[in-house]
Amino acid sequence: MSIDRFILRKLNREADEHTRTNLLRLFVIRIRSAEKQEAGRKKQYIS
């Protein structure tokens, strides 16, 4: 199971608001990281 699916599953099941907030922050960080990697790949193809 990928870490992204794990985070989403935990978000759906977690009742503690503090833990949910931290999981959401982690997921946003992973999304931003993936966006940066994708932008880097696009630059390589353009150059």
PDB file of C-alpha atoms in Angstrom:
ATOM      1  CA  MET A   1       0.000   0.000   0.000  1.00  0.00           C
ATOM      2  CA  SER A   2       1.389   3.409  -0.872  1.00  0.00           C
ATOM      3  CA  ILE A   3       1.962   5.994   1.813  1.00  0.00           C
ATOM      4  CA  ASP A   4      -0.625   8.273   0.190  1.00  0.00           C
ATOM      5  CA  ARG A   5      -3.350   5.651   0.455  1.00  0.00           C
ATOM      6  CA  PHE A   6      -2.287   4.957   4.037  1.00  0.00           C
ATOM      7  CA  ILE A   7      -2.603   8.656   4.940  1.00  0.00           C
ATOM      8  CA  LEU A   8      -6.018   8.906   3.303  1.00  0.00           C
ATOM      9  CA  ARG A   9      -7.244   5.783   5.076  1.00  0.00           C
ATOM     10  CA  LYS A  10      -6.021   7.100   8.434  1.00  0.00           C
ATOM     11  CA  LEU A  11      -7.671  10.481   7.764  1.00  0.00           C
ATOM     12  CA  ASN A  12     -11.003   8.765   7.186  1.00  0.00           C
ATOM     13  CA  ARG A  13     -10.780   6.678  10.347  1.00  0.00           C
ATOM     14  CA  GLU A  14      -9.031   8.987  12.806  1.00  0.00           C
ATOM     15  CA  ALA A  15     -11.207  10.697  15.420  1.00  0.00           C
ATOM     16  CA  ASP A  16      -8.546  12.796  17.168  1.00  0.00           C
ATOM     17  CA  GLU A  17      -8.530  16.274  15.624  1.00  0.00           C
ATOM     18  CA  HIS A  18      -4.840  16.901  16.363  1.00  0.00           C
ATOM     19  CA  THR A  19      -3.816  13.699  14.588  1.00  0.00           C
ATOM     20  CA  ARG A  20      -6.119  14.473  11.647  1.00  0.00           C
ATOM     21  CA  THR A  21      -4.540  17.916  11.307  1.00  0.00           C
ATOM     22  CA  ASN A  22      -1.043  16.436  11.256  1.00  0.00           C
ATOM     23  CA  LEU A  23      -2.022  13.803   8.693  1.00  0.00           C
ATOM     24  CA  LEU A  24      -3.545  16.485   6.491  1.00  0.00           C
ATOM     25  CA  ARG A  25      -0.374  18.581   6.743  1.00  0.00           C
ATOM     26  CA  LEU A  26       1.708  15.558   5.775  1.00  0.00           C
ATOM     27  CA  PHE A  27      -0.530  14.888   2.777  1.00  0.00           C
ATOM     28  CA  VAL A  28      -0.238  18.504   1.598  1.00  0.00           C
ATOM     29  CA  ILE A  29       3.563  18.293   1.883  1.00  0.00           C
ATOM     30  CA  ARG A  30       3.538  15.125  -0.244  1.00  0.00           C
ATOM     31  CA  ILE A  31       1.337  16.792  -2.876  1.00  0.00           C
ATOM     32  CA  ARG A  32       3.602  19.843  -3.080  1.00  0.00           C
ATOM     33  CA  SER A  33       6.673  17.614  -3.340  1.00  0.00           C
ATOM     34  CA  ALA A  34       5.092  15.674  -6.201  1.00  0.00           C
ATOM     35  CA  GLU A  35       4.206  18.936  -7.963  1.00  0.00           C
ATOM     36  CA  LYS A  36       7.813  20.129  -7.706  1.00  0.00           C
ATOM     37  CA  GLN A  37       9.102  16.840  -9.094  1.00  0.00           C
ATOM     38  CA  GLU A  38       6.640  17.023 -11.982  1.00  0.00           C
ATOM     39  CA  ALA A  39       7.685  20.596 -12.766  1.00  0.00           C
ATOM     40  CA  GLY A  40      11.331  19.482 -12.780  1.00  0.00           C
ATOM     41  CA  ARG A  41      10.549  16.696 -15.243  1.00  0.00           C
ATOM     42  CA  LYS A  42       8.753  19.103 -17.559  1.00  0.00           C
ATOM     43  CA  LYS A  43      11.778  21.430 -17.551  1.00  0.00           C
ATOM     44  CA  GLN A  44      14.043  18.540 -18.545  1.00  0.00           C
ATOM     45  CA  TYR A  45      11.887  17.743 -21.561  1.00  0.00           C
ATOM     46  CA  ILE A  46      11.696  21.388 -22.665  1.00  0.00           C
ATOM     47  CA  SER A  47      15.462  22.009 -22.445  1.00  0.00           C
TER      48      SER A  47
END
